[in-house]
Amino acid sequence: MADFSITRLDARQPDFDRQLDAVLAFDPASDADIHEQVAEIIAQVRRDGDAALLEYTRRFDRHDPVSAAALELPQAALEAAWNGLAPAVAAALETAAQRIRAYAEHQKMAPWSYTEADGTRLGQQVTPLDRVGLYVPGGKAAYPSSVLMNAIPAKVAGVPELVMVVPTPGGETNPLVLAAAHIAGVDRVFRVGGAQAVAALAYGTTTLPRVDKIVGPGNIYVATAKKLVFGQVGIDMIAGPSEILVISDGGTDPDWLAMDLFSQAEHDEDAQAILIATDAAYLDAVEASIRGLLPTLERAGVVKTSLSNRGALILVEDLDQAAAVANHIAPEHLELSVADPDALLGKIRNAGAIFMGRHTAEALGDYCAGPNHVLPTSGTARFSSPLGVYDFQKRSSVIFCSPQGSDTLARTASVLARGEGLTAHARSAEYRIVESAS
Ligand SMILES: NC(=O)c1ccc[n+]([C@@H]2O[C@H](COP(=O)([O-])OP(=O)(O)OC[C@H]3O[C@@H](n4cnc5c(N)ncnc54)[C@H](O)[C@@H]3O)[C@@H](O)[C@H]2O)c1
Ligand SMILES: N[C@H](CO)Cc1c[nH]c[nH+]1
Ligand SMILES: [Zn+2]
């Protein structure tokens, strides 16, 4: 453990911004080699279809299905997994599913319209996507919670067909993942992962149907593949490794916050875990907690490298400065571990999900609070939002012109069209002017 160290920064020092950016530096799709490798995988899947899927599954997942059809798990296997769960586990999965569904119901975009005095009616029609692909990660760990987080909003949106892909390293399926797919109403499940799964969802193979949009988190191969197929299909976001940022006023048990940092560090060696506090002695106490907890967590297999690589303890002047640093980082998860989180909330502009107060551990949000755990990472919370029902709905504008309304609008359109030099546009509008029709 002597090799363990965590970066300490002081936001009051002149070089702070540069030092912080060094901790934050991580571009999930910048590695040229990975980009090239993923582009090659996508090209192979486009060219060879199922044969390429089988070949990459053998190579990367050490799993040798007898045929492409064997990549698909029958609904009976999902149901059997659900029926085989211990009652307490089934109840926990059901509780999480209900809470995620209840939250998602609030996110539904609704159609609307309004009618003008001359009878012209303008509005918005909302339709679900026809078929979506759900990427459920499965390389280093299995994520039944991610099945629920991906599938339930799609169901609430009314998507008729949900196609899930999940790698099964060594051919081992995870019963909780299958059971979650069963209760979430996933229509088809394929045991394939990585860039090859993303390519198959984007372009289709004989066995695996092409979808309209691919959602869900994954490692750098998955993220890079999603970036490369965007345009052929929709994607939700390019999600990088997990992140947690905690703002503390020094009043929370240091062990609690040390464990909150570890809770995201354990996802990935590239995970980012940062604590900001107003009191140097408190940061010392949390660092001591981290060191105290490390041996037990290491024995349980929790990675510590991410706390060394992309962890930091930051001293700030006050909570206002803490909020400013948080807004610069724009974290995936932000815990406001302070006495009055509501007072701080209004100062937060950039964060995927905000966890309020000392008792709201981020881990509760990962599983069962209700809001989605698929969230913007790598600073993209500056411009994007959590996965939600709205990701599975599209809007179409609806325009109805009454005869009187089209007469009025045509006069305006005609002038503007002629201003643009577009004669056919102008004539098309002018046909609708009542006096010109007679
Ligand atoms: N944001 C979220 O909601 C959320 C939820 C769960 C997990 N995660 C993140 O998802 C990621 C999961 O990663 P994972 O690796 O465990 O599973 P994964 O399913 O994303 O990736 C596994 C696949 O990667 C491919 N792969 C592995 N090594 C490769 C190589 N050398 N060349 C080409 N392809 C290769 C294989 O095809 C394999 O099937 C972690 O970073 C975790 O933090 C995020
Ligand atoms: N923290 C992850 C999102 O960054 C989600 C997750 C799933 N299981 C546990 N955690
Ligand atoms: Zn997590």
Coordinates of C-alpha atoms and ligand atoms in Angstrom, one line a residue:
M1 CA 0.0 0.0 0.0
A2 CA 3.1 2.2 0.3
D3 CA 2.7 2.9 -3.5
F4 CA -0.7 4.6 -3.0
S5 CA -1.0 8.3 -3.4
I6 CA -3.8 10.7 -4.2
T7 CA -3.4 14.1 -5.7
R8 CA -4.0 17.1 -3.4
L9 CA -4.9 20.4 -4.9
D10 CA -5.6 23.9 -3.5
A11 CA -8.1 26.0 -5.6
R12 CA -6.7 29.2 -4.0
Q13 CA -3.3 28.6 -5.7
P14 CA -2.5 30.3 -9.0
D15 CA -1.6 27.1 -10.9
F16 CA -4.8 25.3 -9.8
D17 CA -6.7 25.4 -13.1
R18 CA -3.8 23.8 -15.0
Q19 CA -3.3 21.1 -12.3
L20 CA -7.1 20.3 -12.2
D21 CA -7.2 20.0 -16.0
A22 CA -4.3 17.5 -15.8
V23 CA -6.4 15.3 -13.4
L24 CA -9.5 15.6 -15.7
A25 CA -7.6 14.9 -18.9
F26 CA -9.2 11.9 -20.6
D27 CA -10.6 11.7 -24.1
P28 CA -12.4 8.4 -24.6
A29 CA -12.2 8.3 -28.3
S30 CA -8.9 10.0 -29.0
D31 CA -6.6 7.0 -29.1
A32 CA -5.7 6.6 -32.7
D33 CA -4.9 2.8 -32.4
I34 CA -8.3 2.1 -30.8
H35 CA -10.0 4.2 -33.4
E36 CA -8.4 2.3 -36.2
Q37 CA -9.1 -1.1 -34.6
V38 CA -12.8 -0.2 -34.1
A39 CA -13.1 1.1 -37.6
E40 CA -11.7 -2.3 -38.9
I41 CA -14.2 -4.2 -36.7
I42 CA -17.1 -2.2 -38.0
A43 CA -16.0 -2.7 -41.6
Q44 CA -15.7 -6.5 -41.0
V45 CA -19.2 -6.7 -39.5
R46 CA -20.6 -4.7 -42.5
R47 CA -18.8 -7.0 -44.9
D48 CA -19.1 -10.4 -43.3
G49 CA -22.1 -10.0 -41.0
D50 CA -22.7 -13.0 -38.7
A51 CA -19.4 -14.6 -39.5
A52 CA -17.6 -11.5 -38.2
L53 CA -19.7 -11.4 -35.1
L54 CA -18.8 -15.0 -34.4
E55 CA -15.1 -14.5 -35.0
Y56 CA -14.9 -11.4 -32.7
T57 CA -16.9 -13.1 -30.0
R58 CA -14.4 -16.0 -30.1
R59 CA -11.5 -13.6 -30.0
F60 CA -12.6 -11.1 -27.4
D61 CA -15.1 -12.9 -25.3
R62 CA -13.5 -16.4 -25.4
H63 CA -16.9 -17.8 -26.3
D64 CA -17.5 -20.1 -29.3
P65 CA -21.2 -20.3 -30.2
V66 CA -22.1 -23.1 -32.6
S67 CA -23.9 -20.7 -34.9
A68 CA -25.0 -17.1 -35.2
A69 CA -28.5 -18.2 -34.2
A70 CA -26.9 -19.5 -30.9
L71 CA -25.9 -15.9 -30.1
E72 CA -29.6 -15.2 -29.3
L73 CA -31.0 -16.2 -26.0
P74 CA -34.6 -17.4 -26.1
Q75 CA -37.3 -15.7 -24.1
A76 CA -37.6 -19.0 -22.1
A77 CA -34.1 -18.5 -20.9
L78 CA -34.9 -15.0 -19.6
E79 CA -38.0 -16.3 -17.9
A80 CA -36.2 -19.2 -16.3
A81 CA -33.5 -16.9 -14.9
W82 CA -36.3 -14.7 -13.4
N83 CA -38.0 -17.8 -11.9
G84 CA -34.7 -19.0 -10.5
L85 CA -33.9 -15.9 -8.5
A86 CA -33.9 -15.9 -4.7
P87 CA -37.0 -14.1 -3.5
A88 CA -35.1 -11.3 -1.9
V89 CA -33.1 -10.7 -5.1
A90 CA -36.3 -10.8 -7.2
A91 CA -38.0 -8.3 -4.9
A92 CA -35.0 -5.9 -5.1
L93 CA -35.0 -6.1 -8.9
E94 CA -38.8 -5.5 -8.9
T95 CA -38.5 -2.5 -6.5
A96 CA -35.8 -1.0 -8.6
A97 CA -37.8 -1.5 -11.8
Q98 CA -40.9 0.1 -10.3
R99 CA -39.0 3.1 -9.1
I100 CA -37.2 3.6 -12.5
R101 CA -40.6 3.3 -14.3
A102 CA -42.3 5.8 -11.9
Y103 CA -39.6 8.4 -12.5
A104 CA -39.6 7.7 -16.3
E105 CA -43.3 8.3 -16.5
H106 CA -42.7 11.9 -15.6
Q107 CA -40.3 12.4 -18.5
K108 CA -42.7 11.6 -21.3
M109 CA -42.9 14.3 -24.0
A110 CA -46.5 15.0 -24.9
P111 CA -48.0 16.2 -28.1
W112 CA -49.4 19.7 -28.2
S113 CA -51.1 22.1 -30.6
Y114 CA -52.8 25.5 -30.7
T115 CA -55.2 27.1 -33.1
E116 CA -55.0 30.6 -34.5
A117 CA -58.0 32.9 -35.0
D118 CA -58.2 32.1 -38.8
G119 CA -58.3 28.3 -38.1
T120 CA -54.7 27.6 -38.7
R121 CA -53.5 24.9 -36.3
L122 CA -49.8 24.4 -35.3
G123 CA -48.5 21.6 -33.1
Q124 CA -46.1 18.8 -32.3
Q125 CA -46.7 15.1 -32.8
V126 CA -44.6 12.7 -30.6
T127 CA -43.8 9.2 -31.8
P128 CA -41.7 6.5 -30.3
L129 CA -38.7 5.1 -32.2
D130 CA -39.5 1.8 -34.0
R131 CA -36.6 -0.4 -32.8
V132 CA -33.8 0.4 -30.4
G133 CA -30.6 -1.3 -29.5
L134 CA -29.6 -1.5 -25.8
Y135 CA -25.9 -2.0 -25.0
V136 CA -25.5 -3.6 -21.6
P137 CA -21.8 -3.7 -20.6
G138 CA -20.5 -7.1 -19.5
G139 CA -16.7 -7.3 -19.9
K140 CA -15.4 -6.8 -16.3
A141 CA -18.7 -6.9 -14.4
A142 CA -22.3 -7.7 -15.2
Y143 CA -24.8 -4.9 -14.9
P144 CA -28.5 -5.9 -14.4
S145 CA -29.1 -2.4 -13.2
S146 CA -28.1 -1.1 -16.6
V147 CA -30.6 -3.4 -18.3
L148 CA -33.4 -1.7 -16.3
M149 CA -32.0 1.8 -16.8
N150 CA -31.8 1.3 -20.6
A151 CA -34.9 -0.7 -21.2
I152 CA -37.6 0.8 -19.0
P153 CA -37.5 4.4 -20.4
A154 CA -37.7 2.8 -23.9
K155 CA -40.8 0.8 -22.8
V156 CA -42.4 3.9 -21.2
A157 CA -41.8 5.8 -24.5
G158 CA -43.7 3.0 -26.3
V159 CA -40.9 1.6 -28.4
P160 CA -42.3 -1.6 -29.9
E161 CA -39.0 -3.5 -30.2
L162 CA -36.1 -3.6 -27.8
V163 CA -33.0 -5.5 -28.9
M164 CA -30.4 -5.9 -26.2
V165 CA -26.7 -6.9 -26.7
V166 CA -24.5 -8.0 -23.8
P167 CA -21.1 -9.7 -23.9
T168 CA -20.9 -13.0 -22.0
P169 CA -17.1 -13.6 -21.5
G170 CA -16.3 -17.3 -21.5
G171 CA -19.9 -18.0 -22.5
E172 CA -21.1 -17.3 -18.9
T173 CA -24.5 -15.7 -18.8
N174 CA -25.4 -13.7 -15.7
P175 CA -28.9 -14.8 -14.3
L176 CA -29.6 -11.3 -12.9
V177 CA -29.0 -9.7 -16.3
L178 CA -31.4 -12.1 -18.0
A179 CA -34.0 -11.7 -15.2
A180 CA -33.8 -7.9 -15.5
A181 CA -34.3 -8.2 -19.3
H182 CA -37.3 -10.4 -18.6
I183 CA -39.0 -8.0 -16.2
A184 CA -38.1 -4.9 -18.3
G185 CA -39.8 -6.5 -21.4
V186 CA -36.8 -6.7 -23.6
D187 CA -37.8 -8.5 -26.9
R188 CA -34.5 -10.0 -28.1
V189 CA -31.2 -10.6 -26.3
F190 CA -27.9 -11.3 -28.1
R191 CA -24.8 -12.5 -26.4
V192 CA -22.4 -10.2 -28.2
G193 CA -20.5 -7.2 -27.0
G194 CA -17.9 -4.5 -27.9
A195 CA -17.6 -2.7 -31.2
Q196 CA -18.9 -5.7 -33.1
A197 CA -22.2 -5.6 -31.3
V198 CA -22.5 -1.8 -32.0
A199 CA -21.7 -2.4 -35.6
A200 CA -24.3 -5.2 -35.9
L201 CA -27.0 -3.0 -34.3
A202 CA -26.1 -0.2 -36.7
Y203 CA -26.0 -2.1 -39.9
G204 CA -27.8 -5.4 -39.2
T205 CA -26.7 -8.9 -39.9
T206 CA -28.7 -11.9 -41.0
T207 CA -29.4 -12.8 -37.4
L208 CA -29.2 -9.4 -35.5
P209 CA -31.7 -6.8 -36.7
R210 CA -30.6 -3.2 -37.5
V211 CA -32.0 -0.6 -35.1
D212 CA -32.8 3.1 -35.3
K213 CA -30.8 4.2 -32.2
I214 CA -28.2 2.6 -29.9
V215 CA -28.2 3.6 -26.2
G216 CA -26.2 2.5 -23.2
P217 CA -22.7 2.7 -21.6
G218 CA -19.6 0.6 -22.4
N219 CA -15.9 0.7 -22.5
I220 CA -13.7 2.6 -24.9
Y221 CA -14.3 0.1 -27.8
V222 CA -18.0 0.6 -27.4
A223 CA -17.8 4.4 -27.0
T224 CA -15.6 4.7 -30.1
A225 CA -17.9 2.4 -32.1
K226 CA -20.9 4.5 -31.1
K227 CA -19.1 7.6 -32.3
L228 CA -18.3 6.0 -35.6
V229 CA -21.7 4.7 -36.4
F230 CA -23.5 7.9 -35.5
G231 CA -25.4 9.1 -38.5
Q232 CA -26.2 5.6 -39.7
V233 CA -28.1 5.3 -36.4
G234 CA -28.9 7.6 -33.6
I235 CA -27.0 7.3 -30.3
D236 CA -27.7 8.6 -26.8
M237 CA -24.2 9.9 -25.9
I238 CA -20.6 8.9 -25.8
A239 CA -20.3 7.7 -22.2
G240 CA -16.8 7.4 -20.7
P241 CA -15.6 5.8 -17.5
S242 CA -17.7 6.6 -14.3
E243 CA -17.1 9.7 -12.3
I244 CA -18.0 11.0 -8.9
L245 CA -17.5 14.5 -7.4
V246 CA -18.3 15.2 -3.8
I247 CA -18.7 18.7 -2.3
S248 CA -18.4 18.5 1.5
D249 CA -18.7 21.1 4.3
G250 CA -16.7 18.8 6.5
G251 CA -19.7 17.5 8.5
T252 CA -20.1 14.0 7.0
D253 CA -18.3 10.9 8.4
P254 CA -15.0 10.7 6.4
D255 CA -15.5 7.0 6.0
W256 CA -18.8 7.6 4.2
L257 CA -17.2 9.9 1.6
A258 CA -14.1 7.8 1.2
M259 CA -16.4 4.8 0.4
D260 CA -18.4 7.0 -2.0
L261 CA -15.2 7.8 -3.9
F262 CA -14.3 4.1 -4.0
S263 CA -17.8 3.2 -5.2
Q264 CA -17.1 4.8 -8.6
A265 CA -13.4 4.0 -8.6
E266 CA -14.3 0.3 -8.5
H267 CA -15.9 0.5 -12.0
D268 CA -12.8 1.1 -14.0
E269 CA -9.1 2.0 -13.7
D270 CA -9.9 5.1 -15.6
A271 CA -12.8 6.2 -13.3
Q272 CA -12.6 9.7 -11.8
A273 CA -13.3 10.3 -8.1
I274 CA -12.8 13.8 -6.6
L275 CA -13.7 15.4 -3.2
I276 CA -13.9 19.1 -2.7
A277 CA -13.9 20.5 0.9
T278 CA -13.5 23.8 2.7
D279 CA -11.3 22.4 5.4
A280 CA -7.8 21.0 5.0
A281 CA -8.0 18.9 8.2
Y282 CA -11.2 17.3 6.9
L283 CA -9.4 16.3 3.6
D284 CA -6.6 14.8 5.8
A285 CA -9.3 12.8 7.6
V286 CA -10.8 11.5 4.4
E287 CA -7.4 10.6 3.0
A288 CA -6.7 8.7 6.2
S289 CA -10.1 6.9 5.7
I290 CA -9.1 6.0 2.1
R291 CA -5.8 4.5 3.4
G292 CA -7.6 2.7 6.2
L293 CA -10.3 1.2 3.9
L294 CA -7.9 0.2 1.1
P295 CA -6.6 -3.2 2.4
T296 CA -10.1 -4.6 2.8
L297 CA -11.3 -3.2 -0.5
E298 CA -8.2 -4.5 -2.3
R299 CA -8.8 -7.9 -0.9
A300 CA -12.4 -7.7 -2.3
G301 CA -10.9 -6.9 -5.7
V302 CA -11.7 -3.1 -5.8
V303 CA -9.3 -1.2 -8.0
K304 CA -7.3 1.5 -6.3
T305 CA -5.5 2.7 -9.4
S306 CA -8.2 5.1 -10.5
L307 CA -7.9 6.9 -7.1
S308 CA -4.2 7.3 -7.8
N309 CA -4.6 8.2 -11.5
R310 CA -7.7 10.2 -11.7
G311 CA -8.6 10.9 -8.0
A312 CA -8.1 14.2 -6.2
L313 CA -8.8 16.0 -2.9
I314 CA -9.3 19.7 -3.5
L315 CA -9.3 22.4 -0.9
V316 CA -11.5 25.5 -1.6
E317 CA -12.1 28.8 0.1
D318 CA -15.8 28.3 0.5
L319 CA -18.9 26.5 -1.0
D320 CA -19.2 29.2 -3.7
Q321 CA -15.8 28.3 -4.9
A322 CA -16.7 24.6 -4.6
A323 CA -19.7 25.2 -6.9
A324 CA -17.5 27.0 -9.4
V325 CA -15.0 24.1 -9.5
A326 CA -17.9 21.6 -9.9
N327 CA -19.3 23.6 -12.8
H328 CA -15.9 23.5 -14.5
I329 CA -15.6 19.7 -14.0
A330 CA -19.3 19.1 -15.0
P331 CA -19.3 15.6 -13.4
E332 CA -21.4 12.6 -14.1
H333 CA -22.4 12.4 -10.4
L334 CA -22.3 15.2 -7.9
E335 CA -22.9 14.7 -4.2
L336 CA -23.7 17.8 -2.2
S337 CA -22.7 16.4 1.2
V338 CA -23.5 19.5 3.1
A339 CA -25.9 20.7 5.8
D340 CA -28.1 22.7 3.4
P341 CA -27.9 21.2 -0.1
D342 CA -30.9 23.2 -1.3
A343 CA -28.9 26.4 -0.8
L344 CA -26.1 25.0 -3.0
L345 CA -28.3 23.4 -5.6
G346 CA -29.1 26.7 -7.3
K347 CA -25.4 27.4 -7.9
I348 CA -24.9 24.1 -9.7
R349 CA -25.2 24.4 -13.5
N350 CA -23.3 21.4 -14.9
A351 CA -23.8 17.8 -13.5
G352 CA -25.5 14.6 -14.8
A353 CA -27.2 13.8 -11.5
I354 CA -27.1 15.7 -8.2
F355 CA -27.3 13.8 -4.9
M356 CA -28.6 16.0 -2.1
G357 CA -27.4 15.8 1.5
R358 CA -25.3 13.5 3.6
H359 CA -27.6 10.5 3.4
T360 CA -28.0 10.4 -0.4
A361 CA -25.2 8.1 -1.4
E362 CA -24.5 8.1 -5.2
A363 CA -24.8 4.3 -5.1
L364 CA -28.5 4.6 -4.3
G365 CA -28.9 6.3 -7.6
D366 CA -26.9 3.6 -9.4
Y367 CA -29.6 1.1 -8.5
C368 CA -32.9 2.1 -7.3
A369 CA -33.6 5.8 -6.5
G370 CA -35.4 6.1 -9.8
P371 CA -33.5 8.6 -12.0
N372 CA -31.4 7.0 -14.8
H373 CA -27.8 6.0 -14.1
V374 CA -26.8 6.4 -17.8
L375 CA -25.4 9.9 -17.6
P376 CA -23.1 12.3 -19.4
T377 CA -19.4 12.0 -18.5
S378 CA -16.1 13.7 -19.4
G379 CA -17.5 17.2 -18.9
T380 CA -20.4 16.6 -21.4
A381 CA -22.9 17.5 -18.7
R382 CA -22.2 21.1 -19.9
F383 CA -24.5 20.3 -22.9
S384 CA -26.2 17.0 -22.4
S385 CA -28.7 15.2 -20.1
P386 CA -29.3 11.8 -18.5
L387 CA -30.7 9.0 -20.6
G388 CA -34.5 9.3 -20.5
V389 CA -37.8 8.6 -22.1
Y390 CA -37.2 11.6 -24.4
D391 CA -34.3 9.7 -26.0
F392 CA -36.7 7.2 -27.3
Q393 CA -39.3 9.7 -28.6
K394 CA -39.1 11.9 -31.7
R395 CA -41.0 15.1 -32.4
S396 CA -42.6 16.0 -35.7
S397 CA -43.9 19.5 -36.4
V398 CA -47.6 19.5 -37.5
I399 CA -48.9 22.4 -39.6
F400 CA -52.5 22.8 -40.8
C401 CA -53.4 26.0 -42.8
S402 CA -57.1 26.9 -43.1
P403 CA -57.9 28.5 -46.5
Q404 CA -57.8 32.0 -44.9
G405 CA -54.6 31.2 -43.0
S406 CA -52.8 30.0 -46.2
D407 CA -53.8 33.2 -48.0
T408 CA -52.3 35.3 -45.2
L409 CA -49.1 33.2 -44.9
A410 CA -48.6 32.9 -48.7
R411 CA -48.3 36.7 -48.9
T412 CA -45.5 36.7 -46.4
A413 CA -43.8 33.6 -47.8
S414 CA -43.9 35.0 -51.3
V415 CA -42.0 38.1 -50.4
L416 CA -39.4 36.2 -48.5
A417 CA -39.0 33.6 -51.3
R418 CA -38.5 36.3 -53.9
G419 CA -36.0 37.9 -51.5
E420 CA -34.1 34.6 -51.6
G421 CA -34.4 34.4 -55.4
L422 CA -36.4 31.2 -55.1
T423 CA -39.1 31.5 -57.8
A424 CA -40.8 28.1 -57.4
H425 CA -41.1 28.6 -53.7
A426 CA -42.8 32.0 -54.3
R427 CA -45.1 30.6 -57.0
S428 CA -46.0 27.6 -54.8
A429 CA -47.1 30.0 -52.0
E430 CA -48.8 32.4 -54.4
Y431 CA -51.1 29.6 -55.7
R432 CA -52.7 29.7 -52.2
I433 CA -53.5 33.4 -52.3
V434 CA -57.2 33.4 -52.9
E435 CA -57.4 36.2 -55.5
S436 CA -54.7 34.5 -57.6
A437 CA -56.6 31.2 -57.6
S438 CA -59.7 32.9 -59.2
Ligands
LIG1 N1 -22.4 5.2 -17.3 C1 -23.0 4.1 -16.9 O1 -24.2 4.1 -16.7 C2 -22.3 2.8 -16.7 C3 -22.9 1.7 -16.2 C4 -22.2 0.5 -16.1 C5 -20.9 0.5 -16.5 N2 -20.3 1.6 -17.0 C6 -18.9 1.6 -17.6 O2 -19.0 0.7 -18.7 C7 -17.7 0.2 -18.9 C8 -17.8 -1.4 -19.0 O3 -16.7 -1.9 -19.6 P1 -16.4 -3.4 -19.7 O4 -15.1 -3.6 -20.3 O5 -16.6 -4.1 -18.4 O6 -17.6 -4.0 -20.6 P2 -18.1 -3.7 -22.1 O7 -19.2 -4.6 -22.3 O8 -18.2 -2.3 -22.3 O9 -16.8 -4.2 -23.0 C9 -16.5 -5.5 -23.2 C10 -16.2 -5.8 -24.7 O10 -15.1 -5.0 -25.1 C11 -14.5 -5.6 -26.2 N3 -13.0 -5.6 -26.0 C12 -12.3 -5.8 -24.9 N4 -11.0 -5.8 -25.1 C13 -10.9 -5.5 -26.5 C14 -9.8 -5.3 -27.3 N5 -8.5 -5.4 -26.9 N6 -10.0 -5.1 -28.6 C15 -11.3 -5.0 -29.1 N7 -12.4 -5.1 -28.3 C16 -12.2 -5.4 -27.0 C17 -15.0 -7.0 -26.2 O11 -15.7 -7.1 -27.4 C18 -15.8 -7.1 -25.0 O12 -17.0 -7.9 -25.4 C19 -16.8 0.6 -17.6 O13 -16.0 1.7 -18.0 C20 -17.9 1.1 -16.6 O14 -17.4 2.1 -15.8 C21 -21.0 2.7 -17.1
LIG2 N1 -22.2 4.2 -11.6 C1 -22.5 3.6 -12.9 C2 -22.8 4.8 -13.8 O1 -21.7 5.6 -13.9 C3 -23.8 2.8 -12.9 C4 -23.7 1.5 -12.1 C5 -24.2 0.3 -12.4 N2 -24.0 -0.5 -11.3 C6 -23.3 0.2 -10.4 N3 -23.2 1.4 -10.9
ZN3 ZN -21.7 2.8 -10.0

